[in-house]
Coordinates of C-alpha atoms in Angstrom, one line a residue:
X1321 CA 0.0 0.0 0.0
X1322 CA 1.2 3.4 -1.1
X1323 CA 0.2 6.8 0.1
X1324 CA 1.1 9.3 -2.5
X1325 CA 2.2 12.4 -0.6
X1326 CA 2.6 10.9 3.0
X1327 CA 5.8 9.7 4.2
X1328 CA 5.6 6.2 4.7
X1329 CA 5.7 6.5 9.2
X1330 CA 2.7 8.7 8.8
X1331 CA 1.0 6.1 6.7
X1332 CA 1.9 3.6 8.8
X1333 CA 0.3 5.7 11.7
X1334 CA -3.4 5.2 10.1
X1335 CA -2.8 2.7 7.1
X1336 CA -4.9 0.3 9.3
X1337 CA -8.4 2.4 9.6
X1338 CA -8.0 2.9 5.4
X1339 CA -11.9 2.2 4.4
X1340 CA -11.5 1.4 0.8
X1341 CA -9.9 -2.0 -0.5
X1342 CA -6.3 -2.3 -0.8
X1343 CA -4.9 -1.5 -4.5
X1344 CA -1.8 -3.0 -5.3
X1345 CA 1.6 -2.0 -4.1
X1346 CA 2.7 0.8 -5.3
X1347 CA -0.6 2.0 -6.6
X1348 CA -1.7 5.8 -4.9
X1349 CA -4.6 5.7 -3.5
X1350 CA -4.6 8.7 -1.3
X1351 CA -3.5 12.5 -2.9
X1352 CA -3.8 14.9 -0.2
X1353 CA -4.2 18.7 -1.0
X1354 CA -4.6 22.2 0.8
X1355 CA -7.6 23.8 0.3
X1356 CA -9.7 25.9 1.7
X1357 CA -11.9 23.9 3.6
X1358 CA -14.9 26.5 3.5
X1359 CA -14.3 26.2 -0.7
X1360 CA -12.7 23.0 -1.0
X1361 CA -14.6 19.3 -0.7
X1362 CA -13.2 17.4 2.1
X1363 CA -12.2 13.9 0.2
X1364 CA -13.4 13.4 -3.4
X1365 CA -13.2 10.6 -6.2
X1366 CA -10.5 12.5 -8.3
X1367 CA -11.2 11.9 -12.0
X1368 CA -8.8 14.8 -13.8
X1369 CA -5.5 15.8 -12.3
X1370 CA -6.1 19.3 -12.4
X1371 CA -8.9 18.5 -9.4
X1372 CA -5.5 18.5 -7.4
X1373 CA -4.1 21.5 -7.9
X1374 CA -7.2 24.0 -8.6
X1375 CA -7.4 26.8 -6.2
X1376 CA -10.7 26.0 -5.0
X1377 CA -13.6 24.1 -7.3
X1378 CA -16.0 26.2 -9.0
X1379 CA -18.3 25.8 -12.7
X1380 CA -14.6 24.7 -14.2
X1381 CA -14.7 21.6 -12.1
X1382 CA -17.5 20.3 -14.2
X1383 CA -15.3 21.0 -17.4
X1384 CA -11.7 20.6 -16.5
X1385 CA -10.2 22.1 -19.5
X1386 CA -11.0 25.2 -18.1
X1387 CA -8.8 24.8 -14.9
X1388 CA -5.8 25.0 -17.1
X1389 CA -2.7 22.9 -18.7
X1390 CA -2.6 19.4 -16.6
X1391 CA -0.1 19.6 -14.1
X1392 CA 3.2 17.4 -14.0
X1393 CA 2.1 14.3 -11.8
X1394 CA 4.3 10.5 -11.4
X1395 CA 3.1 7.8 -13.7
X1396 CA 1.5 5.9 -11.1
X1397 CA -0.9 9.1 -10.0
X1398 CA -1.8 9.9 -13.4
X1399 CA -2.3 5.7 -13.4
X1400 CA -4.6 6.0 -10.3
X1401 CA -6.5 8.6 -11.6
X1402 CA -7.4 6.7 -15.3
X1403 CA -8.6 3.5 -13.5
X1404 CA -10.5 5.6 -11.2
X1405 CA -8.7 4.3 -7.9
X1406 CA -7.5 7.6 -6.6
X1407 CA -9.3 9.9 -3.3
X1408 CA -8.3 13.1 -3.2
X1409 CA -8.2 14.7 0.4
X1410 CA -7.8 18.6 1.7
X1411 CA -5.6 18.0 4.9
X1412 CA -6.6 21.5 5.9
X1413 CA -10.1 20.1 6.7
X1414 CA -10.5 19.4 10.4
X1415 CA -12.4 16.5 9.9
X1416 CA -11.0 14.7 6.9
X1417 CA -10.2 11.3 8.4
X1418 CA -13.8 11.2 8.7
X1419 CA -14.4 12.3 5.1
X1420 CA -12.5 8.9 4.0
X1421 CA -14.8 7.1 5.7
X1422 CA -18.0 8.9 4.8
X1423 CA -15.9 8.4 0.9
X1424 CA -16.6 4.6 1.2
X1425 CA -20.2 3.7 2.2
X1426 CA -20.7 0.9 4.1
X1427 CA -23.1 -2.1 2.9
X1428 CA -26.4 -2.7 3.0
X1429 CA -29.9 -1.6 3.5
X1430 CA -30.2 2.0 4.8
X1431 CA -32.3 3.6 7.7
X1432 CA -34.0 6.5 6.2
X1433 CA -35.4 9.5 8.2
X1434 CA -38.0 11.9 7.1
X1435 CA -38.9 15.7 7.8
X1436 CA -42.4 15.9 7.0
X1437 CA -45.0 14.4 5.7
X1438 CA -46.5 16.8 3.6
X1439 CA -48.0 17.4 0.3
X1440 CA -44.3 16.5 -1.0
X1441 CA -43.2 13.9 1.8
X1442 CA -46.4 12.1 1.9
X1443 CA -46.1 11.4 -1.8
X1444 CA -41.9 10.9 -1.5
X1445 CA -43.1 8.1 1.5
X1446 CA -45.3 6.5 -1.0
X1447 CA -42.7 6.4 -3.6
X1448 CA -39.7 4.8 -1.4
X1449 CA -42.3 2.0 0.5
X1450 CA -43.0 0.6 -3.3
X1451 CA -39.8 1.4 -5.1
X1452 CA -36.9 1.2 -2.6
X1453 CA -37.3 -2.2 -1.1
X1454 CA -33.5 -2.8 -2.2
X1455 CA -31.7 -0.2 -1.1
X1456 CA -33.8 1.2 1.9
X1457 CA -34.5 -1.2 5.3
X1458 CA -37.0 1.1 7.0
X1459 CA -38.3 4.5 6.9
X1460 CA -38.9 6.9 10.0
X1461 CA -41.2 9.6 9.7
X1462 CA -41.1 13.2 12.1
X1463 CA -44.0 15.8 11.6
X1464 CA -44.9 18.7 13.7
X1465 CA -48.5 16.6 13.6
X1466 CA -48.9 13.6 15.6
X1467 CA -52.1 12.7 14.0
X1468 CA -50.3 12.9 10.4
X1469 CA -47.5 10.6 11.7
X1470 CA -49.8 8.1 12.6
X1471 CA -51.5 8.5 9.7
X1472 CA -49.4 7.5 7.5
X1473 CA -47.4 4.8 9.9
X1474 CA -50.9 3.6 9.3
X1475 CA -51.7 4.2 5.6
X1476 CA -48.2 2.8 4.9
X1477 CA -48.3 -0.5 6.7
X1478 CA -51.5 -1.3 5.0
X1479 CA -49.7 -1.2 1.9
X1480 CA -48.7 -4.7 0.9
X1481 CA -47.8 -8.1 -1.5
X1482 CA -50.5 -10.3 -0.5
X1483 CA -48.6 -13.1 1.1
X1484 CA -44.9 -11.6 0.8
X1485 CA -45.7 -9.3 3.7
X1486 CA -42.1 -8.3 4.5
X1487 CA -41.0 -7.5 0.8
X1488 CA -41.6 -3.5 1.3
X1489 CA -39.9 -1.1 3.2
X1490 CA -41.2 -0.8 6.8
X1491 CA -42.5 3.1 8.0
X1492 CA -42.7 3.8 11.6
X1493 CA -42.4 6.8 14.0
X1494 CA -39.3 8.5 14.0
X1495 CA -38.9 10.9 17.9
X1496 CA -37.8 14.3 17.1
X1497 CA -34.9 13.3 19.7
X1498 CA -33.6 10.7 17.5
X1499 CA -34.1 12.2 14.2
X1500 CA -30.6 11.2 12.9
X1501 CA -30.1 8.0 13.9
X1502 CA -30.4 6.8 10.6
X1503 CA -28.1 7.0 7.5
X1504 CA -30.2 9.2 5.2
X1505 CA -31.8 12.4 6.5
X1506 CA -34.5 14.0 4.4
X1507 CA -35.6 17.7 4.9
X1508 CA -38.6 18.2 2.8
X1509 CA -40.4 20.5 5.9
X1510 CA -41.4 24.0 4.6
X1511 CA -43.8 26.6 6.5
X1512 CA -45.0 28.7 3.9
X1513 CA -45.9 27.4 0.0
X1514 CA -48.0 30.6 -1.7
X1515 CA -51.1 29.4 -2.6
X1516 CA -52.8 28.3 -6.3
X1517 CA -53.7 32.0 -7.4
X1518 CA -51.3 34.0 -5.3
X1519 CA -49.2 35.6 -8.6
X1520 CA -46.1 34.2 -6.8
X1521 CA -44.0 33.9 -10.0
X1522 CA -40.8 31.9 -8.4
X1523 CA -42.1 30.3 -5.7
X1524 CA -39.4 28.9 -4.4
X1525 CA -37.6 32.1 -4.0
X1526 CA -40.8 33.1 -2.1
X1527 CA -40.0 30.3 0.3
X1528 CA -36.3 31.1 1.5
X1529 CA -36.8 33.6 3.9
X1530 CA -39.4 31.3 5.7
X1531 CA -37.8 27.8 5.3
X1532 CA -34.0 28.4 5.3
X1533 CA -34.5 29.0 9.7
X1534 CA -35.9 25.5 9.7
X1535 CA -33.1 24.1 7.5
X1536 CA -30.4 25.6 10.1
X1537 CA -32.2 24.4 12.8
X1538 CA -32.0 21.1 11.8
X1539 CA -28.3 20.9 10.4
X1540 CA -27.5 22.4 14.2
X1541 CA -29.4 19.2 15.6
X1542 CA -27.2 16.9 12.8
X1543 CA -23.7 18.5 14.0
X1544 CA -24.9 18.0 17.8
X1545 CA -26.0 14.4 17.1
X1546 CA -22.5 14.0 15.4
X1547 CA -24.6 12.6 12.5
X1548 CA -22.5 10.9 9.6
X1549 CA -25.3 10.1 7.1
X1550 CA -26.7 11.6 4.0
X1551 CA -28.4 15.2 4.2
X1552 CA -30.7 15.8 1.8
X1553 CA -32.4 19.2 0.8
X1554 CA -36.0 18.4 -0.8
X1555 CA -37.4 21.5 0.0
X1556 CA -37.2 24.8 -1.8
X1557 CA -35.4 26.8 -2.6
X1558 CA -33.2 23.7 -2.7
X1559 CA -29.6 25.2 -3.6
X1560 CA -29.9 27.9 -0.9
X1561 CA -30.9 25.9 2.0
X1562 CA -27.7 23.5 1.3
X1563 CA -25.8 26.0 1.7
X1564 CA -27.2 27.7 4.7
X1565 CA -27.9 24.0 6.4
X1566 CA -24.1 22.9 6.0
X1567 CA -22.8 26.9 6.9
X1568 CA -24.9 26.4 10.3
X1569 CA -23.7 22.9 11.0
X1570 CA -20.6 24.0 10.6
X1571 CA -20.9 26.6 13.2
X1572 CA -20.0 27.1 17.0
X1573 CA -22.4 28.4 19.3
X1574 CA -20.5 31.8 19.3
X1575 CA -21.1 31.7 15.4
X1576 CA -17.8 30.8 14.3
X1577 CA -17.0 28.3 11.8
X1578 CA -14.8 25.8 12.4
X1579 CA -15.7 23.1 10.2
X1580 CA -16.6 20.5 12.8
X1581 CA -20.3 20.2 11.6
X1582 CA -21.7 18.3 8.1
X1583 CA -19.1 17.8 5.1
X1584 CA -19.7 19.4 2.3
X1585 CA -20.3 16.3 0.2
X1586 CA -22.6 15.0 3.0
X1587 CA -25.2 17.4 1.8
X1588 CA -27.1 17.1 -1.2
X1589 CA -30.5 19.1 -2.6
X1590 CA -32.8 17.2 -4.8
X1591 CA -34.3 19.5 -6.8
X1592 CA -32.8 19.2 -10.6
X1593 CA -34.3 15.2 -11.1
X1594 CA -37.4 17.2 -12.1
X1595 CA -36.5 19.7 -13.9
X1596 CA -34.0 17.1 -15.9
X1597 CA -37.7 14.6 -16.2
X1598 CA -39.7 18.2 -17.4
X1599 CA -36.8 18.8 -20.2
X1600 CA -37.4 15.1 -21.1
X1601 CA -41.3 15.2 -21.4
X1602 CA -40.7 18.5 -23.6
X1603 CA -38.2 16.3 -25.8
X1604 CA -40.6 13.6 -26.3
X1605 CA -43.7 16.0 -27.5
X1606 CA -40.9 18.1 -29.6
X1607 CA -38.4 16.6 -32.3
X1608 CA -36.5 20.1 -32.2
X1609 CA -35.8 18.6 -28.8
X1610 CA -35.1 14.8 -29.5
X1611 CA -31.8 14.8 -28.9
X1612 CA -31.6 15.7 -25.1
X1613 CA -33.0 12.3 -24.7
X1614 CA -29.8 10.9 -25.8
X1615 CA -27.4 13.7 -25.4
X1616 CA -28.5 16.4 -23.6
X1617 CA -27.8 17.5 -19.7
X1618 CA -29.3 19.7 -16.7
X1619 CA -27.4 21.6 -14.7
X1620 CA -27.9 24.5 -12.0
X1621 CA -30.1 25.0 -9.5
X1622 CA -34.0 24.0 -9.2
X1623 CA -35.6 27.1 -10.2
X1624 CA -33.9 30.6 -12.1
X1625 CA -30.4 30.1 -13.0
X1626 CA -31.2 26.7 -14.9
X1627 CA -30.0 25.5 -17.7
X1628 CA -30.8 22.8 -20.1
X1629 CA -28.8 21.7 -22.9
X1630 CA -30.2 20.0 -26.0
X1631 CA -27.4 18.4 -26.3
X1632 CA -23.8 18.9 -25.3
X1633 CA -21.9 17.7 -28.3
X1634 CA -24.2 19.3 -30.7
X1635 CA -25.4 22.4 -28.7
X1636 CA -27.8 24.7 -30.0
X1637 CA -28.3 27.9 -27.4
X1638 CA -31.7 28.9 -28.9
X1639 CA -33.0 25.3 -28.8
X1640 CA -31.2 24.8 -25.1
X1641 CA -32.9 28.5 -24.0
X1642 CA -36.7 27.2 -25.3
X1643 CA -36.3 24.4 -23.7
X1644 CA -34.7 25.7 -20.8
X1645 CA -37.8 28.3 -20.4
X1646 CA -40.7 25.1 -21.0
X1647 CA -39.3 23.7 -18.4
X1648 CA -39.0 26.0 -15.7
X1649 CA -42.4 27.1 -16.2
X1650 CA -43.6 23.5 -16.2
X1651 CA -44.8 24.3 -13.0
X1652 CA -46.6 27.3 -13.6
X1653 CA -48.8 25.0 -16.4
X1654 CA -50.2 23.1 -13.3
X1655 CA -50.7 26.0 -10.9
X1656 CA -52.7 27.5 -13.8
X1657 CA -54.9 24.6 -13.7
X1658 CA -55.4 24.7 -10.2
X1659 CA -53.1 22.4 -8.3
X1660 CA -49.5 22.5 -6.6
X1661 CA -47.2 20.6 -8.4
X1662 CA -45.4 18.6 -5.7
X1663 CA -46.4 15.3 -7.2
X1664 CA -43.2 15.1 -10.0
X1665 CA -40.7 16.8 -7.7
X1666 CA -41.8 14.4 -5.0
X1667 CA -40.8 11.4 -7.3
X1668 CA -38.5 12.7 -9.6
X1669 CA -36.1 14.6 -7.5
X1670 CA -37.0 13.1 -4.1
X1671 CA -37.4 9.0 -4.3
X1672 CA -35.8 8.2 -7.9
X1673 CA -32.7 10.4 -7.0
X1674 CA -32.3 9.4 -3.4
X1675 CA -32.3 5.6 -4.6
X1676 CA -29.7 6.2 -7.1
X1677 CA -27.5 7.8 -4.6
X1678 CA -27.8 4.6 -2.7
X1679 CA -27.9 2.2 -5.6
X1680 CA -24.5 3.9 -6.4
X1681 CA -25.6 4.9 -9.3
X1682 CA -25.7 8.6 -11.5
X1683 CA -28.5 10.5 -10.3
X1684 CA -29.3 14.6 -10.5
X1685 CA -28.3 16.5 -7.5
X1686 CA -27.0 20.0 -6.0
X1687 CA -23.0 19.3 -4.8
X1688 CA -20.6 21.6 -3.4
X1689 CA -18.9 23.7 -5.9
X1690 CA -16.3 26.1 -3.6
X1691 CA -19.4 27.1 -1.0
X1692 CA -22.1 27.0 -3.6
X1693 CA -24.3 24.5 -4.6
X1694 CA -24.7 23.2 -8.1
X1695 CA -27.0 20.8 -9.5
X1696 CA -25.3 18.3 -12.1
X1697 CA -24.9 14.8 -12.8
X1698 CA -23.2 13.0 -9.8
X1699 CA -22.5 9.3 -8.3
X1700 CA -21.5 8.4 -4.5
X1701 CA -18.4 5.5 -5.4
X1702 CA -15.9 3.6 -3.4
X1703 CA -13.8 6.2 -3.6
X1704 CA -15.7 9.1 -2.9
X1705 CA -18.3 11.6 -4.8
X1706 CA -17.5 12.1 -8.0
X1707 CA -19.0 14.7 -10.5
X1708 CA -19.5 14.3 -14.4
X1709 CA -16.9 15.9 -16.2
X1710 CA -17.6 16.9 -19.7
X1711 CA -16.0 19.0 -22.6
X1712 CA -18.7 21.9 -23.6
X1713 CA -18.9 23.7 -26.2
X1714 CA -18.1 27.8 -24.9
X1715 CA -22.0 29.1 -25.4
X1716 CA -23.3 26.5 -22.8
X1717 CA -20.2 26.6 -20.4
X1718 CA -20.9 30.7 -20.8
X1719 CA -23.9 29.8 -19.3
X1720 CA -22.7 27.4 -16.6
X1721 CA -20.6 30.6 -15.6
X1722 CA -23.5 33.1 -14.9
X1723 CA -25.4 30.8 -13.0
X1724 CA -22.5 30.1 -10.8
X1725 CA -22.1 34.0 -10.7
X1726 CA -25.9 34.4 -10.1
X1727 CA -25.8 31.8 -6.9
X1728 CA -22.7 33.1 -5.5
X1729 CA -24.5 37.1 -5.3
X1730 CA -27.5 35.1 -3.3
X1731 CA -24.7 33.6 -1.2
X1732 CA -22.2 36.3 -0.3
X1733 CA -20.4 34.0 2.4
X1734 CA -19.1 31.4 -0.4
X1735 CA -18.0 34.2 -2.6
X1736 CA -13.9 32.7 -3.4

């Protein structure tokens, strides 16, 4: 076992609490960096080599070319990095131990806890009790309602195989006091959604000022309970309340940061699944949009700022901006007709990308991009999270760049 970048008594002094599988000797399997570790990710699956010597991550991250000329690494890094064996770690993190083992999941099932059970998280409930019986081993629900928890403890136990009883996911009560003992936690509270007919024309902008005390109230109860699980944002505005939930966790009760709270990877909004499933129902109705069935991506965050491509090998702006505009008003369509569209964002960004995270599979999700978060294409591997990295044509990466610019201004504090 090598340790690229450690002496070989230092890596002696820990070699033994290494949570991924050996690679073989003389193979790196550890790059350790110094980054800011209010900009920088605390341990990541490193697939370009200029992840390990970029200032900070930002929109270039998501296009290396962009960080520069490839810096001068040994054979055997440059090695690690092709076969996808190498974890990059920023030493100047106080907790980065612990970001190699969050890097490497442990096996199995998952306990999954849930913050409420809403309009949204009633229908996200439904959704993991009859798709997740694979990946999830039971699912705890919290409300501020005790007669909606047993509700649904109820409701969902009634659901069924006749005569393979124990084939679905369990649901039972999860007390407020143990709300993160469990390895997935799922915000998806929110105390104020502007009514069918209000004129609210972004609503989840509306919601910020009202839900984003909630979200820091919580990720101060995650850092107390020393929680070391998944944190997921369902609720809106999804991007901002990552942030502000990992800044508060992160937090010691004189307000200083320290770092001792959530890693940044450990928190992740689900709120570009639907947007990415709105740009593909547009596709299917349009052939001026076929090809972002088989080529085309979603980026940014859930809401203004978005951006669809058509297709990133064959990008057409005007094409990417139409569809870009059909699908954030998507929503709009079903206010107009009366309802609250929570039923798609429930499933598509809540249940299908939750169980691709734990499938280990690519799924849509907000990450950390130095103190902001930015929804892309993502997987959580052996060796960490890693984030699709793709060569763009300069029109769309233009965009990528003044959404980035645009979330930074709402979040002053992860301004580089």
């Amino acid at each position: 076992m090598y340790w690229y970048n450690i002496n070989e008594k230092t890596a002696a002094s820990f070699a033994a609490d290494l949570p991924f599988p050996p690679a073989e000797p003389g193979t790196p399997e550890l790059f350790l960096v110094r980054g800011d570790p209010a900009l920088h990710p605390a341990a990541w699956r490193v697939t370009d080599p200029r992840q390990l010597t970029a200032e900070h991550p930002d929109a270039a991250w998501l296009d290396p070319r962009r960080m520069g000329a490839e810096p001068e690494l040994p054979e055997a890094v440059s090695a690690a990095i092709a076969a996808g064996n190498l974890t990059g770690a920023n030493l100047r993190h106080p907790r980065w131990r612990r970001a190699l083992d969050f890097a490497a999941p442990r096996p199995g099932k998952k306990r999954v806890h849930l913050l409420a059970v809403g309009d949204v998280g009633g229908t996200l409930l439904t959704a993991l009790k009859l798709l997740g019986g694979d990946v999830v081993s039971s699912t705890g629900i919290c409300d501020l309602s005790g007669n909606a928890v047993a509700r649904w403890v109820a409701e969902m136990g009634q659901i069924a195989w006749p005569w393979d009883y124990d084939a679905l996911p369990a649901v039972d009560a999860a007390p407020p006091e143990r709300l993160f003992d469990c390895d997935v936690f799922i915000f998806a509270a929110a105390r104020a959604i502007p009514p069918v007919g209000s004129g609210v024309q972004d609503v989840r902008m509306a919601q910020l000022e009202a839900n984003r005390p909630l979200a820091e109230r919580f990720a101060r109860q995650a850092r107390a309970a020393d929680f070391r699980g998944l944190f997921i944002v369902l609720s809106d505005p999804v991007d901002q309340l990552c942030q502000a939930a990992w800044r508060a966790s992160n937090r010691d009760e004189a307000g200083n940061w320290d770092g001792l709270g959530l890693l940044p990877e450990q928190v992740q909004g689900f709120g570009l699944g639907v947007m990415n499933a709105r740009a593909a129902y547009f596709a299917k109705q349009d052939p001026r949009f076929a090809a972002f069935l088989t080529e085309g991506r979603s980026f940014g965050p859930h809401g203004k700022g978005l951006v669809i491509a058509n297709s990133v090998e064959h990008y057409d702006d005007e094409l990417s901006r139409e569809l870009t505009r059909l699908t954030l008003e998507a929503n709009l369509r079903i206010r107009e007709l009366g309802f609250k569209p929570y039923v798609a964002p429930a499933v598509s960004s809540g249940a299908m990308q939750l169980l691709l995270s734990l499938r280990g599979a690519w799924h849509c999700g907000s990450v950390p991009l130095g103190g902001v978060w930015f929804g892309c294409k993502n997987r959580f591997t052996a060796r960490g999270l890693e984030i699709e990295t793709l060569e763009m044509p300069d029109p769309l990466f233009a965009r990528l760049r003044e959404t980035e610019a645009a979330l930074r201004a709402l979040s002053p504090e992860a301004a580089p």
